[in-house]
Amino acid sequence: MRQTRRKFLVQSALGIGAMPFLAAKIRASAVISSGLAEVFKDDFHLGTAISDATLKSDDSTLLNLIAREFNTITAENAMKWEGLQPSVNQFSWKLADDFVNFGRKNNMLTVGHTLVWHSQTPDYVFKNKASPASREILLKRMQHHIGTVIDRYKDSVAVWDVVNEAIEQGKWRRSEWLKIIGEEYFGKAFAFARDADPTAHLIYNDYNMHNPDKQNFVISQVNKCKKMGITVDGVGMECHATLDEGPPVNEIETAIVNFARAGLKVHISELDVDVLPSAWDYQGAEIDVNYDYSEKINPFKNALPRIVSAKLAERYRELFELFVKHRDKITRVSFWGTTDDESWKNDWPVEGRTNYPLLFDRSRSPKDAYFAVRNLKSQ
Ligand code: G3I
């Protein structure tokens, strides 16, 4: 735990995603004796997100699978503001404690997700009785929340998604944070986090980071912070990908290279691959966007056809080939969940579909995609 955190921070300060020596060759086999994280241990940390449902039910089968396959965890929802501080100064730690304790018990790199976001943040945060909160009050609330949360977990959590999804293509998202505080809220959040834990690895996390306007905007804000003496250590590229609709590997690659050139460590923070037909022209992860259900856009209700499973495997293979190629720039690759049944992609952007975006199926068995990723290291 403390040792995992220290080891991660030292490696990341030295600029190595993982150890620089050659990876051991691992033969693919239906019998898995060691997990995927072990396979990529010389490249980057390999992680997954743990859902509230898994934490609440203390689902030991799934938790054991996670402990075997991954060395890094993110809480899918348990560390968001609405869960941690549902009303002013009333903190509710149970689920987040369970999450952090699981990481500690299994010696995992634990990622804190997320401190400042427009979504899953209760309305009271932005209010003062019936009026909008003043800039001063909101900054105080932000500082208090960040300070309290980091302080509780600073012995175990090494990486924090300090600000989440603050940018829309080439401009600021018009969130309450922006409207009330102004664009300085971004730097303030990082400064408060740094004060709370000077040695933590602090990152900015967002989707559609392959978009050049978004990349440039992120980099310019990080540089502005740097001029003010505020260090942002890295970026989380969420990578909610699709089978056919992108983003193309070359665009992801350009983003990885550009962020690294700007001095940022790259985290692939929420990887999944949506296999369902897109009935809309939308590729982001904006949670407020939803579309109506129809049978036509839920074609794999009973099973994933072999041909689609093979395409999914190929898509994951090409993504991991890219990540390994840039292992010197990539600190971590985390999936946004472990088994298909628990993925948010079953309910977004259309509720009630059957999706297959992850490496393990509904019976918790590794899929073709799992072996495609694993086999990359045995050739
Ligand atoms: O907590 C209630 C629960 O009490 C109720 O029984 C259940 C019934 O629907 O709903 C539960 O809340 C849901 C929550 O997930 C926990 O399952 C919310 O309705 C639902 O909106 C929420 O969705 C989460 C979403 O963030 C919210 O913004 C997804 O699980 C989570 O995967 C998703 O994660 C985000 C990252 O934090 C940031 N990047 C994008 C990513 C995908 O949107």
Coordinates of C-alpha atoms and ligand atoms in Angstrom, one line a residue:
M1 CA 0.0 0.0 0.0
R2 CA 2.2 2.8 1.2
Q3 CA 5.0 1.0 -0.6
T4 CA 3.0 0.7 -3.8
R5 CA 2.2 4.4 -3.6
R6 CA 5.9 5.3 -3.0
K7 CA 7.1 3.0 -5.8
F8 CA 4.6 4.5 -8.2
L9 CA 5.6 8.1 -7.3
V10 CA 9.3 7.4 -7.7
Q11 CA 8.9 5.6 -11.0
S12 CA 6.7 8.4 -12.3
A13 CA 9.1 11.1 -11.2
L14 CA 11.9 9.3 -13.1
G15 CA 9.8 9.3 -16.2
I16 CA 9.2 5.5 -16.5
G17 CA 5.8 4.1 -16.9
A18 CA 7.0 0.8 -15.7
M19 CA 10.4 -0.9 -15.4
P20 CA 12.6 -0.5 -18.5
F21 CA 13.8 -4.0 -19.0
L22 CA 12.4 -6.5 -21.5
A23 CA 9.1 -8.2 -20.7
A24 CA 9.0 -11.9 -20.1
K25 CA 7.2 -13.7 -22.9
I26 CA 3.9 -15.2 -21.8
R27 CA 2.1 -17.9 -23.7
A28 CA -1.6 -17.5 -24.1
S29 CA -3.5 -20.3 -22.6
A30 CA -7.1 -20.9 -21.5
V31 CA -5.7 -21.6 -18.1
I32 CA -4.6 -18.3 -16.6
S33 CA -2.1 -18.6 -13.9
S34 CA -1.2 -14.9 -13.6
G35 CA -3.1 -11.8 -14.4
L36 CA -2.9 -9.3 -17.2
A37 CA -1.2 -6.7 -15.1
E38 CA 1.7 -9.1 -14.7
V39 CA 1.9 -9.5 -18.4
F40 CA 2.3 -5.7 -18.9
K41 CA 4.3 -5.1 -15.7
D42 CA 7.3 -3.8 -17.6
D43 CA 5.1 -1.4 -19.7
F44 CA 2.6 0.4 -17.5
H45 CA 0.2 -0.1 -14.6
L46 CA -3.0 -1.9 -15.7
G47 CA -6.2 -1.2 -13.9
T48 CA -10.0 -1.3 -13.8
A49 CA -12.9 0.6 -12.2
I50 CA -14.9 -0.9 -9.4
S51 CA -18.6 -0.1 -9.3
D52 CA -20.7 0.8 -6.3
A53 CA -22.7 -2.4 -6.7
T54 CA -19.5 -4.5 -6.4
L55 CA -18.4 -2.6 -3.3
K56 CA -21.9 -2.7 -1.7
S57 CA -22.4 -6.4 -2.3
D58 CA -18.8 -7.2 -1.4
D59 CA -18.9 -9.4 -4.5
S60 CA -15.9 -11.7 -3.7
T61 CA -15.8 -13.5 -7.0
L62 CA -15.5 -10.3 -8.9
L63 CA -13.2 -8.7 -6.4
N64 CA -10.9 -11.8 -6.6
L65 CA -10.9 -11.6 -10.3
I66 CA -9.9 -7.9 -10.1
A67 CA -7.2 -8.6 -7.6
R68 CA -5.8 -11.3 -9.9
E69 CA -5.9 -9.4 -13.2
F70 CA -5.1 -5.8 -12.3
N71 CA -2.7 -3.9 -10.1
T72 CA -4.5 -0.5 -10.2
I73 CA -8.1 0.5 -9.3
T74 CA -10.4 3.5 -9.7
A75 CA -13.7 3.9 -8.0
E76 CA -16.4 4.2 -10.8
N77 CA -18.6 6.3 -8.6
A78 CA -17.7 6.0 -4.9
M79 CA -15.4 8.9 -4.6
K80 CA -17.5 11.5 -6.5
W81 CA -18.7 14.5 -4.6
E82 CA -22.3 13.4 -4.3
G83 CA -21.3 10.2 -2.6
L84 CA -18.6 11.6 -0.4
Q85 CA -20.2 14.8 0.7
P86 CA -23.9 14.6 0.0
S87 CA -24.7 17.6 2.1
V88 CA -22.7 20.5 3.5
N89 CA -19.9 19.2 5.7
Q90 CA -21.6 15.8 6.0
F91 CA -19.1 13.2 4.7
S92 CA -20.1 9.7 4.0
W93 CA -17.0 7.5 3.8
K94 CA -18.2 3.9 3.9
L95 CA -18.0 2.9 0.2
A96 CA -14.8 4.9 -0.5
D97 CA -13.2 3.4 2.6
D98 CA -14.1 -0.1 1.3
F99 CA -12.6 0.8 -2.1
V100 CA -9.4 2.1 -0.7
N101 CA -9.1 -0.8 1.8
F102 CA -9.4 -3.3 -1.1
G103 CA -6.5 -1.5 -2.9
R104 CA -4.5 -1.5 0.3
K105 CA -5.1 -5.2 1.0
N106 CA -4.1 -6.1 -2.6
N107 CA -1.1 -3.8 -2.8
M108 CA -2.7 -1.9 -5.7
L109 CA -2.1 1.6 -7.1
T110 CA -5.3 3.4 -6.2
V111 CA -6.7 6.3 -8.2
G112 CA -8.9 8.9 -6.6
H113 CA -11.7 9.8 -9.1
T114 CA -12.7 12.7 -9.0
L115 CA -12.5 15.9 -6.9
V116 CA -13.9 18.6 -9.1
W117 CA -16.5 17.8 -11.8
H118 CA -19.7 19.4 -13.1
S119 CA -21.6 16.1 -12.8
Q120 CA -22.5 14.1 -9.7
T121 CA -22.0 17.2 -7.6
P122 CA -25.0 18.1 -5.5
D123 CA -26.8 21.4 -6.1
Y124 CA -26.1 22.8 -2.6
V125 CA -22.4 23.1 -3.6
F126 CA -23.3 26.0 -6.0
K127 CA -25.9 27.6 -3.8
N128 CA -26.1 29.9 -0.9
K129 CA -29.7 29.4 0.4
A130 CA -31.8 30.3 -2.7
S131 CA -29.1 32.3 -4.5
P132 CA -26.1 31.2 -6.3
A133 CA -23.0 30.8 -4.1
S134 CA -20.5 33.6 -4.2
R135 CA -17.1 33.0 -5.8
E136 CA -15.5 33.1 -2.3
I137 CA -17.9 30.6 -0.8
L138 CA -17.5 28.2 -3.7
L139 CA -13.7 28.4 -3.6
K140 CA -13.8 27.7 0.2
R141 CA -16.1 24.7 -0.5
M142 CA -13.8 23.4 -3.2
Q143 CA -10.7 23.8 -0.9
H144 CA -12.5 22.1 2.0
H145 CA -13.7 19.2 0.0
I146 CA -10.4 18.6 -1.7
G147 CA -8.4 19.0 1.5
T148 CA -10.7 16.7 3.5
V149 CA -10.8 13.9 0.9
I150 CA -7.1 13.9 0.1
D151 CA -6.2 14.1 3.8
R152 CA -8.2 11.0 4.6
Y153 CA -6.7 8.9 1.8
K154 CA -3.2 10.4 1.3
D155 CA -1.5 7.3 2.7
S156 CA -3.1 5.1 0.1
V157 CA -4.1 7.1 -3.0
A158 CA -1.2 8.1 -5.2
V159 CA -3.0 9.5 -8.2
W160 CA -5.9 12.0 -8.2
D161 CA -8.2 13.0 -11.1
V162 CA -8.3 16.6 -9.7
V163 CA -10.4 18.2 -12.4
N164 CA -12.7 16.1 -14.6
E165 CA -14.2 17.0 -18.0
A166 CA -13.8 20.8 -17.7
I167 CA -13.2 21.4 -21.4
E168 CA -15.4 21.1 -24.5
Q169 CA -13.3 20.9 -27.7
G170 CA -11.4 24.2 -27.7
K171 CA -13.2 26.0 -24.9
W172 CA -14.2 25.8 -21.3
R173 CA -17.4 23.9 -20.4
R174 CA -20.0 26.4 -19.0
S175 CA -20.2 24.6 -15.7
E176 CA -21.2 26.1 -12.4
W177 CA -17.6 26.1 -11.4
L178 CA -16.7 28.2 -14.4
K179 CA -19.7 30.5 -14.1
I180 CA -19.1 31.3 -10.4
I181 CA -15.3 31.2 -10.0
G182 CA -14.1 31.9 -13.6
E183 CA -11.5 29.9 -15.4
E184 CA -9.1 30.2 -12.4
Y185 CA -11.0 27.4 -10.8
F186 CA -8.9 24.9 -12.8
G187 CA -5.6 26.1 -11.3
K188 CA -7.1 26.6 -7.9
A189 CA -8.2 23.0 -7.7
F190 CA -4.7 21.7 -8.5
A191 CA -3.2 24.2 -6.0
F192 CA -5.5 23.0 -3.3
A193 CA -4.8 19.4 -4.1
R194 CA -1.0 20.0 -4.1
D195 CA -1.3 21.7 -0.7
A196 CA -3.2 18.7 0.7
D197 CA -0.6 16.2 -0.6
P198 CA 2.5 17.7 -2.1
T199 CA 3.8 14.3 -3.3
A200 CA 0.6 13.1 -5.0
H201 CA 0.5 12.6 -8.8
L202 CA -2.2 15.1 -10.0
I203 CA -4.0 14.7 -13.3
Y204 CA -6.6 16.3 -15.5
N205 CA -9.1 13.8 -16.9
D206 CA -11.3 14.0 -20.0
Y207 CA -12.9 12.2 -22.9
N208 CA -12.4 12.9 -26.6
M209 CA -8.8 13.8 -25.9
H210 CA -7.9 12.8 -29.5
N211 CA -9.6 16.0 -30.6
P212 CA -6.8 18.5 -31.5
D213 CA -8.7 21.5 -30.2
K214 CA -9.3 19.8 -26.9
Q215 CA -5.6 18.7 -26.7
N216 CA -4.4 22.2 -27.4
F217 CA -6.7 23.8 -24.9
V218 CA -5.7 21.3 -22.2
I219 CA -2.0 21.9 -22.9
S220 CA -2.4 25.7 -22.9
Q221 CA -4.2 25.6 -19.5
V222 CA -1.6 23.3 -18.0
N223 CA 1.1 25.7 -19.3
K224 CA -0.7 28.6 -17.7
C225 CA -0.8 26.8 -14.4
K226 CA 2.9 26.1 -14.7
K227 CA 3.7 29.8 -15.1
M228 CA 1.8 30.4 -11.9
G229 CA 3.9 27.7 -10.1
I230 CA 1.1 25.1 -10.2
T231 CA 2.1 21.7 -11.5
V232 CA -0.2 19.4 -13.3
D233 CA 1.5 16.0 -13.5
G234 CA -0.5 14.2 -16.2
V235 CA -3.6 13.8 -18.2
G236 CA -6.2 11.0 -18.2
M237 CA -7.3 10.2 -21.7
E238 CA -10.5 8.3 -21.0
C239 CA -10.6 6.4 -24.3
H240 CA -14.3 5.5 -24.5
A241 CA -13.9 4.0 -27.9
T242 CA -16.1 2.3 -30.5
L243 CA -15.6 -0.6 -32.9
D244 CA -16.3 1.3 -36.1
E245 CA -16.8 5.0 -35.2
G246 CA -13.3 5.7 -33.8
P247 CA -11.4 7.3 -32.5
P248 CA -8.8 6.0 -35.0
V249 CA -5.5 4.8 -33.6
N250 CA -3.5 7.5 -35.3
E251 CA -5.5 10.2 -33.6
I252 CA -5.0 8.6 -30.2
E253 CA -1.3 8.3 -31.0
T254 CA -1.0 12.0 -31.9
A255 CA -2.7 12.9 -28.6
I256 CA -0.3 10.7 -26.6
V257 CA 2.7 12.2 -28.3
N258 CA 1.5 15.8 -27.9
F259 CA 0.7 15.4 -24.2
A260 CA 4.0 13.8 -23.6
R261 CA 5.8 16.6 -25.5
A262 CA 4.1 19.1 -23.2
G263 CA 5.7 17.3 -20.3
L264 CA 2.6 15.4 -19.1
K265 CA 2.4 11.8 -18.1
V266 CA -0.4 10.0 -20.0
H267 CA -3.0 7.8 -18.3
I268 CA -5.4 5.9 -20.4
S269 CA -8.0 6.2 -17.7
E270 CA -11.4 4.8 -18.7
L271 CA -10.9 2.4 -21.6
D272 CA -13.8 0.5 -23.1
V273 CA -15.0 -0.3 -26.7
D274 CA -18.7 0.1 -27.5
V275 CA -19.8 -2.7 -30.0
L276 CA -23.4 -1.5 -30.6
P277 CA -24.6 0.4 -33.6
S278 CA -24.5 4.1 -33.3
A279 CA -27.9 5.6 -34.0
W280 CA -26.6 9.1 -33.5
D281 CA -23.7 11.2 -34.3
Y282 CA -22.1 11.3 -30.9
Q283 CA -18.9 10.0 -29.7
G284 CA -18.2 11.6 -26.3
A285 CA -19.0 10.5 -22.8
E286 CA -21.3 13.4 -21.8
I287 CA -23.5 11.8 -19.3
D288 CA -26.4 14.2 -19.8
V289 CA -26.9 13.1 -23.4
N290 CA -29.4 10.2 -23.8
Y291 CA -31.4 8.6 -26.7
D292 CA -34.5 6.5 -27.0
Y293 CA -34.3 2.7 -27.0
S294 CA -35.3 0.7 -30.1
E295 CA -34.8 -3.0 -31.0
K296 CA -32.8 -2.0 -34.1
I297 CA -30.0 -0.5 -32.0
N298 CA -29.8 -3.5 -29.6
P299 CA -28.9 -6.3 -32.0
F300 CA -26.9 -8.6 -29.6
K301 CA -29.5 -9.1 -26.9
N302 CA -28.7 -12.9 -26.5
A303 CA -25.1 -13.2 -27.4
L304 CA -22.2 -11.5 -29.2
P305 CA -21.8 -13.0 -32.7
R306 CA -18.3 -14.5 -33.3
I307 CA -17.6 -12.1 -36.0
V308 CA -18.2 -9.1 -33.8
S309 CA -16.2 -10.7 -31.0
A310 CA -13.3 -11.1 -33.4
K311 CA -13.6 -7.4 -34.4
L312 CA -13.6 -6.4 -30.8
A313 CA -10.5 -8.5 -30.2
E314 CA -8.8 -6.8 -33.1
R315 CA -9.7 -3.4 -31.9
Y316 CA -8.3 -4.1 -28.5
R317 CA -5.2 -5.6 -30.1
E318 CA -4.5 -2.4 -32.1
L319 CA -5.1 -0.2 -29.1
F320 CA -2.7 -2.2 -26.9
E321 CA -0.1 -2.3 -29.7
L322 CA -0.2 1.5 -29.6
F323 CA 0.0 1.7 -25.9
V324 CA 3.0 -0.6 -25.7
K325 CA 4.7 1.4 -28.5
H326 CA 4.3 4.4 -26.3
R327 CA 5.0 2.7 -23.0
D328 CA 7.7 5.4 -22.2
K329 CA 4.9 8.0 -22.2
I330 CA 2.1 6.0 -20.7
T331 CA 1.9 5.5 -16.9
R332 CA -1.3 3.5 -16.7
V333 CA -4.0 1.9 -18.8
S334 CA -7.3 1.4 -16.9
F335 CA -10.5 -0.2 -18.2
W336 CA -13.8 1.3 -17.2
G337 CA -15.0 -1.9 -15.5
T338 CA -14.2 -5.6 -15.6
T339 CA -17.2 -7.6 -16.8
D340 CA -19.6 -6.7 -19.5
D341 CA -22.7 -6.8 -17.3
E342 CA -21.5 -4.0 -15.0
S343 CA -20.5 -1.6 -17.8
W344 CA -22.2 1.9 -17.9
K345 CA -22.3 1.2 -21.7
N346 CA -25.4 -1.0 -21.2
D347 CA -27.3 2.1 -20.3
W348 CA -25.7 4.9 -22.1
P349 CA -26.4 6.7 -24.4
V350 CA -29.5 4.4 -24.7
E351 CA -30.9 2.7 -21.6
G352 CA -31.4 -1.0 -21.4
R353 CA -29.2 -2.4 -24.2
T354 CA -26.8 -5.3 -24.0
N355 CA -23.3 -4.2 -24.7
Y356 CA -19.9 -6.0 -24.6
P357 CA -17.3 -3.4 -24.1
L358 CA -14.9 -5.0 -21.7
L359 CA -12.5 -8.0 -21.5
F360 CA -14.6 -10.3 -19.4
D361 CA -18.1 -11.6 -20.3
R362 CA -21.2 -11.9 -18.2
S363 CA -20.1 -15.2 -16.8
R364 CA -16.8 -13.5 -15.8
S365 CA -14.8 -15.5 -18.3
P366 CA -12.1 -13.9 -20.4
K367 CA -13.2 -13.0 -23.9
D368 CA -11.3 -13.2 -27.3
A369 CA -10.4 -9.6 -26.7
Y370 CA -8.6 -10.6 -23.4
F371 CA -6.5 -13.1 -25.2
A372 CA -5.8 -10.7 -28.1
V373 CA -4.4 -8.2 -25.6
R374 CA -2.5 -10.9 -23.7
N375 CA -1.0 -12.5 -26.8
L376 CA 0.6 -9.2 -27.8
K377 CA 3.3 -10.0 -25.3
S378 CA 3.9 -13.6 -26.3
Q379 CA 4.9 -13.0 -30.0
Ligands
G3I1 O1 -27.0 5.5 -7.0 C1 -28.1 5.2 -7.8 C2 -28.7 3.9 -7.2 O2 -29.1 4.2 -5.9 C3 -29.9 3.4 -8.1 O3 -30.3 2.2 -7.6 C4 -29.4 3.3 -9.5 C5 -30.6 2.9 -10.4 O4 -30.4 3.4 -11.7 O5 -28.9 4.5 -9.9 C6 -27.7 4.8 -9.2 O6 -27.0 5.9 -9.7 C7 -26.4 5.8 -10.9 C8 -24.9 5.6 -10.7 O7 -24.2 5.6 -11.9 C9 -24.4 4.4 -9.9 O8 -24.8 3.3 -10.6 C10 -26.7 7.0 -11.7 O9 -28.1 6.9 -12.1 C11 -25.9 7.0 -13.0 O10 -26.1 8.2 -13.7 C12 -24.4 6.8 -12.6 O11 -23.7 6.8 -13.8 C13 -22.3 7.0 -13.7 C14 -21.9 8.2 -14.5 O12 -20.5 8.3 -14.5 C15 -22.5 9.4 -13.8 O13 -22.0 10.6 -14.3 C16 -21.6 5.7 -14.3 O14 -21.9 4.6 -13.5 C17 -20.1 5.9 -14.4 O15 -19.6 4.8 -15.2 C18 -19.9 7.2 -15.2 O16 -18.5 7.4 -15.2 C19 -18.0 8.5 -15.9 C20 -16.7 9.0 -15.2 O17 -17.0 9.3 -13.9 C21 -16.2 10.2 -15.9 N1 -15.9 10.0 -17.3 C22 -17.1 9.5 -18.1 C23 -17.6 8.2 -17.4 C24 -18.8 7.6 -18.2 O18 -19.8 8.6 -18.2

